[in-house]
Amino acid sequence: MRLNWKNTFIIGLGFFGVGLVWPLYNSYMPIFYSKFIESKTIIGYLMTIDNWLALTLTPLIGFLSDRTRTRFGRRIPYLLVFAPLSALFLMLIPVGWETSLWLLLGASVLMNLAMASWRSPIVALMPDVTPPPLRSKANGIINFMGGLAYIVATFGGAILYRMYPGLPFVGSALLLLLITAIFYLWIREPEQSTEKAERFQIGFIKDASALFMLLAIFCWFVAYNSLETWVTTYGKEYLGMHEADVAGLLAFSGAAFLIFAIPSGFLADGFSLRNGWTGRTFLSFGGLGRKRTIIGGLIMMILAFFLLGLRSDLKSAWYLFLLVGFAWSWVNINSYPMITQMAGPGQIGAYTGMYYLFSSLANIAGPPLFGWVFDHYGYGYFFVLAILFMALAALCMMAVRRGEKEPPPAEQA
């Protein structure tokens, strides 16, 4: 059983498209809104539109994609329809910035709606075309593509923005159209994807492993996303550093995640190297298992946060941010394959929606919770709180009993 690298990289282009849009949106939309709106609180609320849609529309679309039947398959039609619409509304955002708040706001809301309508189907396509034993490896590849998009968006977007503020949005829109064409021409969903879906009855409530897994996902995203949100403010207001110096440290964690995204999948699920001429295996590694790999990553995250909390200056702590990115790859790469492994026939889209539901809840709850703690108890509790949530995630993972890769059919008893 071998991974279809071509299909996996093409599916990774879907992740590339998602990873391209959101860094640009988060970086420049507050600036666009500031032309018309003075209140930073209002702008902050407007910037949470995508997370609120992820609470509602993303799980619903994932559920519907399990039951969609077309000649193009059940996942790809959502991309073929909503990715071009996302591109259209992306191009309208600079027009709104130039002309009217209502056009800017309307284009932003519609872009968020369109993006939310194809995110979970395109993610669910990976387990549709990838056998269960290979999903951690495939997830590493598609997350590598998402990380690559982040680098393209931040560096390329900055170059385009200096030329004209609307160019990053136009450029990302054109790339989305290109990705749509590639999917239309080269990706075909497997025949088994049209099997009759079982009725989805919120099965994760009845499945203790799925419930604990989703709670773990919530806890570690609370900690990690709050780190990304608040570490610059923490460095500036608590340690007296320049905000640019702190923000630059996040590039180390991003780079480490990008480098280790693919190896982390192989670490969990194992690998074997064969001689192409003789067919003999000359190197084989059975893998640590997804649960052990995730727990190992959480322990490393706790260690990194503990060491960061002891420092009075983060300037020379770049290696700890590398450790954060390295450990995060162990956690993030292997969590989604575990969730899909728990899904029953015809439920992958629904379980994908639940994955994004709990991660979006964390995105909404985490930063305000940390902000409340800072207001009442000070920044000294920053890494203490992050460690607490990572520890809770590890405890939840210890209660998970399912989600490991299954052996290929020839190896099953």
mmCIF file of C-alpha atoms in Angstrom:
data_model
loop_
_atom_site.group_PDB
_atom_site.id
_atom_site.type_symbol
_atom_site.label_atom_id
_atom_site.label_comp_id
_atom_site.label_asym_id
_atom_site.label_seq_id
_atom_site.Cartn_x
_atom_site.Cartn_y
_atom_site.Cartn_z
ATOM 1 C CA MET A 1 0.000 0.000 0.000
ATOM 2 C CA ARG A 2 1.571 3.252 -1.156
ATOM 3 C CA LEU A 3 0.627 6.886 -0.830
ATOM 4 C CA ASN A 4 -0.607 8.549 -4.031
ATOM 5 C CA TRP A 5 1.772 11.490 -3.880
ATOM 6 C CA LYS A 6 0.324 13.288 -6.918
ATOM 7 C CA ASN A 7 -3.249 13.289 -5.621
ATOM 8 C CA THR A 8 -2.095 14.178 -2.119
ATOM 9 C CA PHE A 9 -0.134 17.202 -3.318
ATOM 10 C CA ILE A 10 -3.045 18.349 -5.476
ATOM 11 C CA ILE A 11 -5.399 18.055 -2.492
ATOM 12 C CA GLY A 12 -2.735 19.988 -0.600
ATOM 13 C CA LEU A 13 -3.326 22.809 -3.067
ATOM 14 C CA GLY A 14 -6.751 23.186 -1.458
ATOM 15 C CA PHE A 15 -4.993 23.706 1.862
ATOM 16 C CA PHE A 16 -2.629 26.076 0.068
ATOM 17 C CA GLY A 17 -5.619 28.140 -1.047
ATOM 18 C CA VAL A 18 -7.036 28.324 2.473
ATOM 19 C CA GLY A 19 -3.594 29.045 3.944
ATOM 20 C CA LEU A 20 -3.060 31.803 1.407
ATOM 21 C CA VAL A 21 -6.249 33.737 2.081
ATOM 22 C CA TRP A 22 -6.375 33.973 5.875
ATOM 23 C CA PRO A 23 -2.937 35.511 6.572
ATOM 24 C CA LEU A 24 -3.716 38.228 4.028
ATOM 25 C CA TYR A 25 -7.188 38.745 5.443
ATOM 26 C CA ASN A 26 -5.980 38.945 9.054
ATOM 27 C CA SER A 27 -3.052 41.218 8.203
ATOM 28 C CA TYR A 28 -4.749 43.809 6.012
ATOM 29 C CA MET A 29 -8.485 43.830 6.709
ATOM 30 C CA PRO A 30 -8.084 45.751 10.018
ATOM 31 C CA ILE A 31 -6.204 48.416 8.045
ATOM 32 C CA PHE A 32 -8.955 48.542 5.414
ATOM 33 C CA TYR A 33 -11.661 48.777 8.080
ATOM 34 C CA SER A 34 -9.741 51.561 9.847
ATOM 35 C CA LYS A 35 -10.386 53.848 6.889
ATOM 36 C CA PHE A 36 -14.087 53.897 7.829
ATOM 37 C CA ILE A 37 -14.238 52.745 11.486
ATOM 38 C CA GLU A 38 -12.348 54.311 14.401
ATOM 39 C CA SER A 39 -13.323 51.810 17.098
ATOM 40 C CA LYS A 40 -10.806 48.993 17.349
ATOM 41 C CA THR A 41 -13.338 46.991 19.373
ATOM 42 C CA ILE A 42 -15.794 47.002 16.461
ATOM 43 C CA ILE A 43 -13.013 46.079 14.048
ATOM 44 C CA GLY A 44 -12.032 43.247 16.385
ATOM 45 C CA TYR A 45 -15.564 41.869 16.341
ATOM 46 C CA LEU A 46 -15.690 42.103 12.549
ATOM 47 C CA MET A 47 -12.491 40.077 12.368
ATOM 48 C CA THR A 48 -14.166 37.144 14.166
ATOM 49 C CA ILE A 49 -16.722 36.565 11.391
ATOM 50 C CA ASP A 50 -14.811 33.564 10.060
ATOM 51 C CA ASN A 51 -14.744 31.857 13.458
ATOM 52 C CA TRP A 52 -18.475 32.303 13.984
ATOM 53 C CA LEU A 53 -19.159 30.836 10.555
ATOM 54 C CA ALA A 54 -16.862 27.938 11.418
ATOM 55 C CA LEU A 55 -19.125 27.233 14.409
ATOM 56 C CA THR A 56 -22.195 26.867 12.223
ATOM 57 C CA LEU A 57 -21.695 26.687 8.475
ATOM 58 C CA THR A 58 -18.494 24.604 8.353
ATOM 59 C CA PRO A 59 -19.930 21.601 10.289
ATOM 60 C CA LEU A 60 -23.190 21.844 8.327
ATOM 61 C CA ILE A 61 -21.405 21.804 4.960
ATOM 62 C CA GLY A 62 -19.255 18.893 6.098
ATOM 63 C CA PHE A 63 -22.420 16.991 7.041
ATOM 64 C CA LEU A 64 -24.087 17.848 3.694
ATOM 65 C CA SER A 65 -21.040 16.815 1.678
ATOM 66 C CA ASP A 66 -21.383 13.273 3.079
ATOM 67 C CA ARG A 67 -24.774 13.138 1.374
ATOM 68 C CA THR A 68 -23.995 15.007 -1.846
ATOM 69 C CA ARG A 69 -24.230 12.946 -5.043
ATOM 70 C CA THR A 70 -23.049 14.444 -8.360
ATOM 71 C CA ARG A 71 -21.070 13.282 -11.375
ATOM 72 C CA PHE A 72 -18.096 15.220 -9.958
ATOM 73 C CA GLY A 73 -18.305 13.409 -6.614
ATOM 74 C CA ARG A 74 -19.485 14.694 -3.266
ATOM 75 C CA ARG A 75 -16.604 16.935 -2.071
ATOM 76 C CA ILE A 76 -15.209 18.575 -5.214
ATOM 77 C CA PRO A 77 -18.496 20.272 -6.286
ATOM 78 C CA TYR A 78 -18.240 22.535 -3.242
ATOM 79 C CA LEU A 79 -14.794 23.696 -4.316
ATOM 80 C CA LEU A 80 -15.859 24.102 -7.954
ATOM 81 C CA VAL A 81 -18.708 26.411 -6.918
ATOM 82 C CA PHE A 82 -17.468 28.249 -3.834
ATOM 83 C CA ALA A 83 -13.733 28.700 -4.515
ATOM 84 C CA PRO A 84 -14.444 30.885 -7.598
ATOM 85 C CA LEU A 85 -17.016 32.817 -5.530
ATOM 86 C CA SER A 86 -14.357 33.286 -2.847
ATOM 87 C CA ALA A 87 -12.053 34.654 -5.549
ATOM 88 C CA LEU A 88 -14.727 37.047 -6.798
ATOM 89 C CA PHE A 89 -15.411 38.494 -3.337
ATOM 90 C CA LEU A 90 -11.677 38.729 -2.624
ATOM 91 C CA MET A 91 -11.327 40.948 -5.690
ATOM 92 C CA LEU A 92 -14.241 43.098 -4.501
ATOM 93 C CA ILE A 93 -12.609 43.787 -1.111
ATOM 94 C CA PRO A 94 -10.124 46.377 -2.519
ATOM 95 C CA VAL A 95 -12.975 47.973 -4.488
ATOM 96 C CA GLY A 96 -14.912 48.390 -1.241
ATOM 97 C CA TRP A 97 -11.841 49.840 0.477
ATOM 98 C CA GLU A 98 -11.596 52.424 -2.300
ATOM 99 C CA THR A 99 -15.292 53.324 -2.364
ATOM 100 C CA SER A 100 -17.605 52.358 0.503
ATOM 101 C CA LEU A 101 -17.735 50.689 3.900
ATOM 102 C CA TRP A 102 -20.877 48.777 2.945
ATOM 103 C CA LEU A 103 -19.272 47.283 -0.138
ATOM 104 C CA LEU A 104 -16.154 46.437 1.870
ATOM 105 C CA LEU A 105 -18.221 44.837 4.627
ATOM 106 C CA GLY A 106 -20.476 43.010 2.167
ATOM 107 C CA ALA A 107 -17.530 41.619 0.189
ATOM 108 C CA SER A 108 -15.862 40.517 3.430
ATOM 109 C CA VAL A 109 -18.948 38.708 4.758
ATOM 110 C CA LEU A 110 -19.649 37.019 1.424
ATOM 111 C CA MET A 111 -16.002 35.972 1.099
ATOM 112 C CA ASN A 112 -16.157 34.420 4.568
ATOM 113 C CA LEU A 113 -19.378 32.589 3.660
ATOM 114 C CA ALA A 114 -17.859 31.248 0.437
ATOM 115 C CA MET A 115 -14.627 30.138 2.126
ATOM 116 C CA ALA A 116 -16.554 28.358 4.893
ATOM 117 C CA SER A 117 -18.562 26.498 2.246
ATOM 118 C CA TRP A 118 -15.641 24.574 0.740
ATOM 119 C CA ARG A 119 -13.144 24.251 3.590
ATOM 120 C CA SER A 120 -14.458 21.106 5.297
ATOM 121 C CA PRO A 121 -15.312 19.230 2.041
ATOM 122 C CA ILE A 122 -11.828 19.773 0.651
ATOM 123 C CA VAL A 123 -10.240 18.631 3.914
ATOM 124 C CA ALA A 124 -12.547 15.584 4.007
ATOM 125 C CA LEU A 125 -11.386 14.691 0.501
ATOM 126 C CA MET A 126 -7.990 13.613 1.876
ATOM 127 C CA PRO A 127 -9.329 10.646 3.898
ATOM 128 C CA ASP A 128 -11.710 9.830 1.025
ATOM 129 C CA VAL A 129 -8.781 9.134 -1.309
ATOM 130 C CA THR A 130 -6.216 7.981 1.289
ATOM 131 C CA PRO A 131 -6.284 4.567 3.030
ATOM 132 C CA PRO A 132 -6.439 4.875 6.847
ATOM 133 C CA PRO A 133 -2.860 3.647 7.475
ATOM 134 C CA LEU A 134 -1.476 6.470 5.318
ATOM 135 C CA ARG A 135 -3.537 9.419 6.550
ATOM 136 C CA SER A 136 -0.993 10.898 8.962
ATOM 137 C CA LYS A 137 1.565 10.982 6.141
ATOM 138 C CA ALA A 138 -0.972 12.579 3.786
ATOM 139 C CA ASN A 139 -2.011 15.086 6.447
ATOM 140 C CA GLY A 140 1.618 16.054 6.895
ATOM 141 C CA ILE A 141 1.886 16.805 3.193
ATOM 142 C CA ILE A 142 -1.254 18.908 2.976
ATOM 143 C CA ASN A 143 -0.296 20.829 6.132
ATOM 144 C CA PHE A 144 3.115 21.412 4.596
ATOM 145 C CA MET A 145 1.280 23.014 1.670
ATOM 146 C CA GLY A 146 -0.708 25.158 4.094
ATOM 147 C CA GLY A 147 2.490 26.264 5.821
ATOM 148 C CA LEU A 148 4.077 27.062 2.479
ATOM 149 C CA ALA A 149 1.040 29.213 1.648
ATOM 150 C CA TYR A 150 1.540 31.126 4.911
ATOM 151 C CA ILE A 151 5.088 32.010 3.873
ATOM 152 C CA VAL A 152 3.966 32.988 0.363
ATOM 153 C CA ALA A 153 1.151 35.130 1.790
ATOM 154 C CA THR A 154 3.284 36.950 4.357
ATOM 155 C CA PHE A 155 6.333 37.645 2.185
ATOM 156 C CA GLY A 156 4.702 37.849 -1.248
ATOM 157 C CA GLY A 157 1.712 39.731 0.122
ATOM 158 C CA ALA A 158 3.994 42.357 1.677
ATOM 159 C CA ILE A 159 5.707 42.941 -1.685
ATOM 160 C CA LEU A 160 2.379 43.279 -3.502
ATOM 161 C CA TYR A 161 0.922 45.495 -0.767
ATOM 162 C CA ARG A 162 3.735 48.004 -1.193
ATOM 163 C CA MET A 163 2.925 48.186 -4.896
ATOM 164 C CA TYR A 164 -0.820 48.654 -4.240
ATOM 165 C CA PRO A 165 -2.795 47.602 -1.123
ATOM 166 C CA GLY A 166 -5.383 45.672 -3.128
ATOM 167 C CA LEU A 167 -2.895 43.517 -5.059
ATOM 168 C CA PRO A 168 -2.500 40.772 -2.400
ATOM 169 C CA PHE A 169 -6.243 40.101 -2.601
ATOM 170 C CA VAL A 170 -6.282 40.088 -6.400
ATOM 171 C CA GLY A 171 -3.248 37.807 -6.518
ATOM 172 C CA SER A 172 -4.746 35.308 -4.046
ATOM 173 C CA ALA A 173 -8.019 35.356 -6.007
ATOM 174 C CA LEU A 174 -6.217 34.449 -9.240
ATOM 175 C CA LEU A 175 -4.408 31.596 -7.469
ATOM 176 C CA LEU A 176 -7.745 30.282 -6.160
ATOM 177 C CA LEU A 177 -9.075 30.201 -9.717
ATOM 178 C CA LEU A 178 -5.970 28.300 -10.837
ATOM 179 C CA ILE A 179 -6.402 25.791 -7.987
ATOM 180 C CA THR A 180 -10.045 25.284 -8.979
ATOM 181 C CA ALA A 181 -8.988 24.509 -12.561
ATOM 182 C CA ILE A 182 -6.376 22.003 -11.366
ATOM 183 C CA PHE A 183 -8.946 20.173 -9.252
ATOM 184 C CA TYR A 184 -11.407 20.098 -12.138
ATOM 185 C CA LEU A 185 -8.839 18.663 -14.531
ATOM 186 C CA TRP A 186 -6.852 16.219 -12.389
ATOM 187 C CA ILE A 187 -8.732 15.031 -9.299
ATOM 188 C CA ARG A 188 -11.392 12.322 -9.482
ATOM 189 C CA GLU A 189 -13.108 11.133 -6.341
ATOM 190 C CA PRO A 190 -13.038 7.359 -5.742
ATOM 191 C CA GLU A 191 -16.074 5.245 -6.533
ATOM 192 C CA GLN A 192 -16.576 4.310 -2.881
ATOM 193 C CA SER A 193 -17.151 7.974 -2.040
ATOM 194 C CA THR A 194 -20.647 7.591 -3.491
ATOM 195 C CA GLU A 195 -21.646 4.877 -1.025
ATOM 196 C CA LYS A 196 -24.799 5.530 0.933
ATOM 197 C CA ALA A 197 -24.028 7.558 4.021
ATOM 198 C CA GLU A 198 -25.092 6.376 7.429
ATOM 199 C CA ARG A 199 -27.320 8.657 9.406
ATOM 200 C CA PHE A 200 -25.208 10.954 11.569
ATOM 201 C CA GLN A 201 -26.627 11.217 15.082
ATOM 202 C CA ILE A 202 -23.961 13.247 16.894
ATOM 203 C CA GLY A 203 -22.099 9.987 17.348
ATOM 204 C CA PHE A 204 -19.167 11.622 19.126
ATOM 205 C CA ILE A 205 -21.371 12.031 22.227
ATOM 206 C CA LYS A 206 -21.836 8.253 22.358
ATOM 207 C CA ASP A 207 -18.188 7.600 21.490
ATOM 208 C CA ALA A 208 -16.035 8.447 24.523
ATOM 209 C CA SER A 209 -12.812 8.413 22.473
ATOM 210 C CA ALA A 210 -14.164 10.906 19.940
ATOM 211 C CA LEU A 211 -15.480 13.165 22.708
ATOM 212 C CA PHE A 212 -12.175 13.176 24.613
ATOM 213 C CA MET A 213 -10.324 13.748 21.342
ATOM 214 C CA LEU A 214 -12.460 16.789 20.527
ATOM 215 C CA LEU A 215 -11.985 18.157 24.072
ATOM 216 C CA ALA A 216 -8.223 17.710 23.681
ATOM 217 C CA ILE A 217 -8.360 19.586 20.359
ATOM 218 C CA PHE A 218 -10.231 22.427 22.075
ATOM 219 C CA CYS A 219 -7.688 22.645 24.913
ATOM 220 C CA TRP A 220 -4.525 22.647 22.809
ATOM 221 C CA PHE A 221 -5.949 25.174 20.331
ATOM 222 C CA VAL A 222 -6.882 27.469 23.241
ATOM 223 C CA ALA A 223 -3.240 27.417 24.359
ATOM 224 C CA TYR A 224 -1.581 27.615 20.948
ATOM 225 C CA ASN A 225 -3.827 30.264 19.388
ATOM 226 C CA SER A 226 -3.601 32.391 22.521
ATOM 227 C CA LEU A 227 0.185 32.178 22.265
ATOM 228 C CA GLU A 228 0.042 33.496 18.690
ATOM 229 C CA THR A 229 -2.423 36.230 19.700
ATOM 230 C CA TRP A 230 -0.788 37.512 22.896
ATOM 231 C CA VAL A 231 2.934 36.758 22.806
ATOM 232 C CA THR A 232 3.755 40.037 21.033
ATOM 233 C CA THR A 233 1.789 42.045 23.600
ATOM 234 C CA TYR A 234 3.356 39.999 26.410
ATOM 235 C CA GLY A 235 6.846 40.747 25.151
ATOM 236 C CA LYS A 236 6.163 44.449 24.708
ATOM 237 C CA GLU A 237 4.173 45.279 27.847
ATOM 238 C CA TYR A 238 5.561 42.739 30.319
ATOM 239 C CA LEU A 239 9.162 42.236 29.218
ATOM 240 C CA GLY A 240 9.751 45.669 27.652
ATOM 241 C CA MET A 241 10.767 44.306 24.242
ATOM 242 C CA HIS A 242 10.040 45.834 20.864
ATOM 243 C CA GLU A 243 6.958 44.199 19.350
ATOM 244 C CA ALA A 244 8.741 43.538 16.032
ATOM 245 C CA ASP A 245 11.426 41.547 17.839
ATOM 246 C CA VAL A 246 8.803 39.329 19.465
ATOM 247 C CA ALA A 247 6.709 38.913 16.317
ATOM 248 C CA GLY A 248 9.800 37.838 14.411
ATOM 249 C CA LEU A 249 10.300 34.939 16.824
ATOM 250 C CA LEU A 250 7.037 33.391 15.621
ATOM 251 C CA ALA A 251 8.719 32.854 12.260
ATOM 252 C CA PHE A 252 10.958 30.263 13.951
ATOM 253 C CA SER A 253 7.982 28.237 15.145
ATOM 254 C CA GLY A 254 6.353 28.544 11.718
ATOM 255 C CA ALA A 255 9.526 27.391 9.973
ATOM 256 C CA ALA A 256 9.956 24.425 12.332
ATOM 257 C CA PHE A 257 6.363 23.365 11.749
ATOM 258 C CA LEU A 258 6.825 23.575 7.984
ATOM 259 C CA ILE A 259 10.034 21.510 8.050
ATOM 260 C CA PHE A 260 8.662 18.780 10.312
ATOM 261 C CA ALA A 261 5.072 18.616 9.011
ATOM 262 C CA ILE A 262 5.723 15.664 6.692
ATOM 263 C CA PRO A 263 8.175 13.794 8.984
ATOM 264 C CA SER A 264 5.661 13.994 11.853
ATOM 265 C CA GLY A 265 3.174 11.909 9.892
ATOM 266 C CA PHE A 266 5.827 9.295 9.173
ATOM 267 C CA LEU A 267 6.898 9.345 12.821
ATOM 268 C CA ALA A 268 3.387 8.350 13.917
ATOM 269 C CA ASP A 269 2.421 5.894 11.175
ATOM 270 C CA GLY A 270 5.846 4.508 10.273
ATOM 271 C CA PHE A 271 7.451 3.962 6.898
ATOM 272 C CA SER A 272 9.350 1.411 4.864
ATOM 273 C CA LEU A 273 11.929 1.849 2.116
ATOM 274 C CA ARG A 274 12.127 -0.729 -0.661
ATOM 275 C CA ASN A 275 14.621 -1.450 -3.383
ATOM 276 C CA GLY A 276 12.866 -0.547 -6.619
ATOM 277 C CA TRP A 277 14.632 -3.328 -8.541
ATOM 278 C CA THR A 278 14.323 -6.257 -6.139
ATOM 279 C CA GLY A 279 11.221 -5.193 -4.221
ATOM 280 C CA ARG A 280 12.977 -5.983 -0.928
ATOM 281 C CA THR A 281 12.511 -3.751 2.113
ATOM 282 C CA PHE A 282 15.861 -2.542 3.439
ATOM 283 C CA LEU A 283 14.603 -0.070 6.080
ATOM 284 C CA SER A 284 11.379 -0.211 8.055
ATOM 285 C CA PHE A 285 9.979 1.736 11.019
ATOM 286 C CA GLY A 286 6.633 0.806 12.539
ATOM 287 C CA GLY A 287 5.896 4.268 13.934
ATOM 288 C CA LEU A 288 5.210 5.519 17.448
ATOM 289 C CA GLY A 289 1.451 5.593 16.917
ATOM 290 C CA ARG A 290 -0.691 8.712 16.631
ATOM 291 C CA LYS A 291 -1.700 8.918 20.290
ATOM 292 C CA ARG A 292 1.853 8.572 21.593
ATOM 293 C CA THR A 293 3.131 11.096 19.057
ATOM 294 C CA ILE A 294 0.486 13.643 20.037
ATOM 295 C CA ILE A 295 1.104 13.182 23.769
ATOM 296 C CA GLY A 296 4.854 13.497 23.140
ATOM 297 C CA GLY A 297 4.235 16.759 21.304
ATOM 298 C CA LEU A 298 2.075 18.080 24.147
ATOM 299 C CA ILE A 299 4.779 17.260 26.698
ATOM 300 C CA MET A 300 7.346 19.128 24.595
ATOM 301 C CA MET A 301 4.950 22.093 24.317
ATOM 302 C CA ILE A 302 4.584 22.144 28.106
ATOM 303 C CA LEU A 303 8.372 22.084 28.491
ATOM 304 C CA ALA A 304 8.822 24.904 25.974
ATOM 305 C CA PHE A 305 6.152 27.060 27.668
ATOM 306 C CA PHE A 306 7.733 26.404 31.087
ATOM 307 C CA LEU A 307 11.166 27.511 29.872
ATOM 308 C CA LEU A 308 9.716 30.555 28.087
ATOM 309 C CA GLY A 309 7.905 31.568 31.275
ATOM 310 C CA LEU A 310 11.205 31.611 33.182
ATOM 311 C CA ARG A 311 12.849 34.079 30.814
ATOM 312 C CA SER A 312 12.963 37.818 31.360
ATOM 313 C CA ASP A 313 13.940 38.422 27.735
ATOM 314 C CA LEU A 314 12.866 36.416 24.685
ATOM 315 C CA LYS A 315 15.385 37.810 22.207
ATOM 316 C CA SER A 316 17.712 34.830 22.494
ATOM 317 C CA ALA A 317 14.883 32.308 22.944
ATOM 318 C CA TRP A 318 14.584 31.506 19.240
ATOM 319 C CA TYR A 319 15.449 27.867 19.907
ATOM 320 C CA LEU A 320 12.453 27.560 22.252
ATOM 321 C CA PHE A 321 10.183 28.838 19.491
ATOM 322 C CA LEU A 322 11.735 26.226 17.209
ATOM 323 C CA LEU A 323 10.802 23.644 19.848
ATOM 324 C CA VAL A 324 7.230 24.974 19.919
ATOM 325 C CA GLY A 325 6.886 24.587 16.128
ATOM 326 C CA PHE A 326 8.522 21.147 16.192
ATOM 327 C CA ALA A 327 6.226 19.933 18.978
ATOM 328 C CA TRP A 328 3.160 21.498 17.353
ATOM 329 C CA SER A 329 3.802 19.473 14.196
ATOM 330 C CA TRP A 330 3.630 16.273 16.275
ATOM 331 C CA VAL A 331 0.241 17.344 17.642
ATOM 332 C CA ASN A 332 -1.453 19.053 14.737
ATOM 333 C CA ILE A 333 -0.445 16.686 11.928
ATOM 334 C CA ASN A 334 -1.774 13.555 13.641
ATOM 335 C CA SER A 335 -4.970 14.824 15.256
ATOM 336 C CA TYR A 336 -7.169 15.076 12.165
ATOM 337 C CA PRO A 337 -6.298 11.531 10.947
ATOM 338 C CA MET A 338 -7.336 10.228 14.385
ATOM 339 C CA ILE A 339 -10.732 11.925 14.090
ATOM 340 C CA THR A 340 -11.350 10.521 10.601
ATOM 341 C CA GLN A 341 -10.349 7.068 11.834
ATOM 342 C CA MET A 342 -13.173 7.256 14.400
ATOM 343 C CA ALA A 343 -15.807 8.245 11.824
ATOM 344 C CA GLY A 344 -18.200 5.589 10.575
ATOM 345 C CA PRO A 345 -19.050 5.023 6.902
ATOM 346 C CA GLY A 346 -20.326 8.206 5.293
ATOM 347 C CA GLN A 347 -19.407 10.353 8.316
ATOM 348 C CA ILE A 348 -15.974 11.749 7.449
ATOM 349 C CA GLY A 349 -17.384 15.109 6.347
ATOM 350 C CA ALA A 350 -19.443 15.402 9.530
ATOM 351 C CA TYR A 351 -16.495 14.516 11.752
ATOM 352 C CA THR A 352 -14.346 16.988 9.818
ATOM 353 C CA GLY A 353 -16.951 19.634 10.613
ATOM 354 C CA MET A 354 -16.796 18.704 14.320
ATOM 355 C CA TYR A 355 -13.011 19.010 14.230
ATOM 356 C CA TYR A 356 -13.297 22.563 12.933
ATOM 357 C CA LEU A 357 -16.172 23.311 15.307
ATOM 358 C CA PHE A 358 -14.060 22.598 18.382
ATOM 359 C CA SER A 359 -10.959 24.341 17.014
ATOM 360 C CA SER A 360 -13.081 27.394 16.156
ATOM 361 C CA LEU A 361 -14.609 27.402 19.638
ATOM 362 C CA ALA A 362 -11.051 27.523 20.960
ATOM 363 C CA ASN A 363 -10.233 30.430 18.615
ATOM 364 C CA ILE A 364 -13.218 32.350 19.985
ATOM 365 C CA ALA A 365 -12.814 31.460 23.665
ATOM 366 C CA GLY A 366 -9.032 31.418 24.099
ATOM 367 C CA PRO A 367 -7.805 34.973 23.416
ATOM 368 C CA PRO A 368 -10.601 36.673 25.439
ATOM 369 C CA LEU A 369 -10.004 34.269 28.350
ATOM 370 C CA PHE A 370 -6.289 35.032 28.373
ATOM 371 C CA GLY A 371 -7.062 38.759 28.074
ATOM 372 C CA TRP A 372 -9.376 38.568 31.099
ATOM 373 C CA VAL A 373 -6.630 36.874 33.128
ATOM 374 C CA PHE A 374 -4.142 39.580 32.108
ATOM 375 C CA ASP A 375 -6.582 42.335 33.111
ATOM 376 C CA HIS A 376 -7.237 40.836 36.552
ATOM 377 C CA TYR A 377 -4.016 38.995 37.456
ATOM 378 C CA GLY A 378 -1.309 40.280 35.127
ATOM 379 C CA TYR A 379 0.877 38.891 32.343
ATOM 380 C CA GLY A 380 2.817 36.697 34.751
ATOM 381 C CA TYR A 381 0.145 34.017 34.336
ATOM 382 C CA PHE A 382 0.501 33.865 30.534
ATOM 383 C CA PHE A 383 2.558 30.692 30.245
ATOM 384 C CA VAL A 384 1.017 29.210 33.402
ATOM 385 C CA LEU A 385 -2.385 29.292 31.712
ATOM 386 C CA ALA A 386 -0.948 27.937 28.455
ATOM 387 C CA ILE A 387 0.660 25.037 30.349
ATOM 388 C CA LEU A 388 -2.637 24.326 32.121
ATOM 389 C CA PHE A 389 -4.536 23.929 28.850
ATOM 390 C CA MET A 390 -1.799 21.811 27.268
ATOM 391 C CA ALA A 391 -1.847 19.576 30.364
ATOM 392 C CA LEU A 392 -5.639 19.258 30.135
ATOM 393 C CA ALA A 393 -5.232 18.281 26.486
ATOM 394 C CA ALA A 394 -2.723 15.582 27.448
ATOM 395 C CA LEU A 395 -5.101 14.209 30.101
ATOM 396 C CA CYS A 396 -7.914 14.056 27.550
ATOM 397 C CA MET A 397 -5.637 12.260 25.082
ATOM 398 C CA MET A 398 -4.842 9.610 27.677
ATOM 399 C CA ALA A 399 -8.543 8.718 27.708
ATOM 400 C CA VAL A 400 -8.646 8.231 23.906
ATOM 401 C CA ARG A 401 -8.767 4.556 22.935
ATOM 402 C CA ARG A 402 -9.359 4.689 19.172
ATOM 403 C CA GLY A 403 -8.010 6.492 16.123
ATOM 404 C CA GLU A 404 -4.774 4.645 15.398
ATOM 405 C CA LYS A 405 -4.080 3.540 11.841
ATOM 406 C CA GLU A 406 -5.473 0.172 10.817
ATOM 407 C CA PRO A 407 -3.252 -2.359 9.069
ATOM 408 C CA PRO A 408 -3.843 -2.772 5.338
ATOM 409 C CA PRO A 409 -6.328 -5.533 4.421
ATOM 410 C CA ALA A 410 -3.572 -8.054 3.588
ATOM 411 C CA GLU A 411 -2.245 -7.749 7.140
ATOM 412 C CA GLN A 412 -5.566 -8.075 8.911
ATOM 413 C CA ALA A 413 -6.473 -11.391 10.486
#
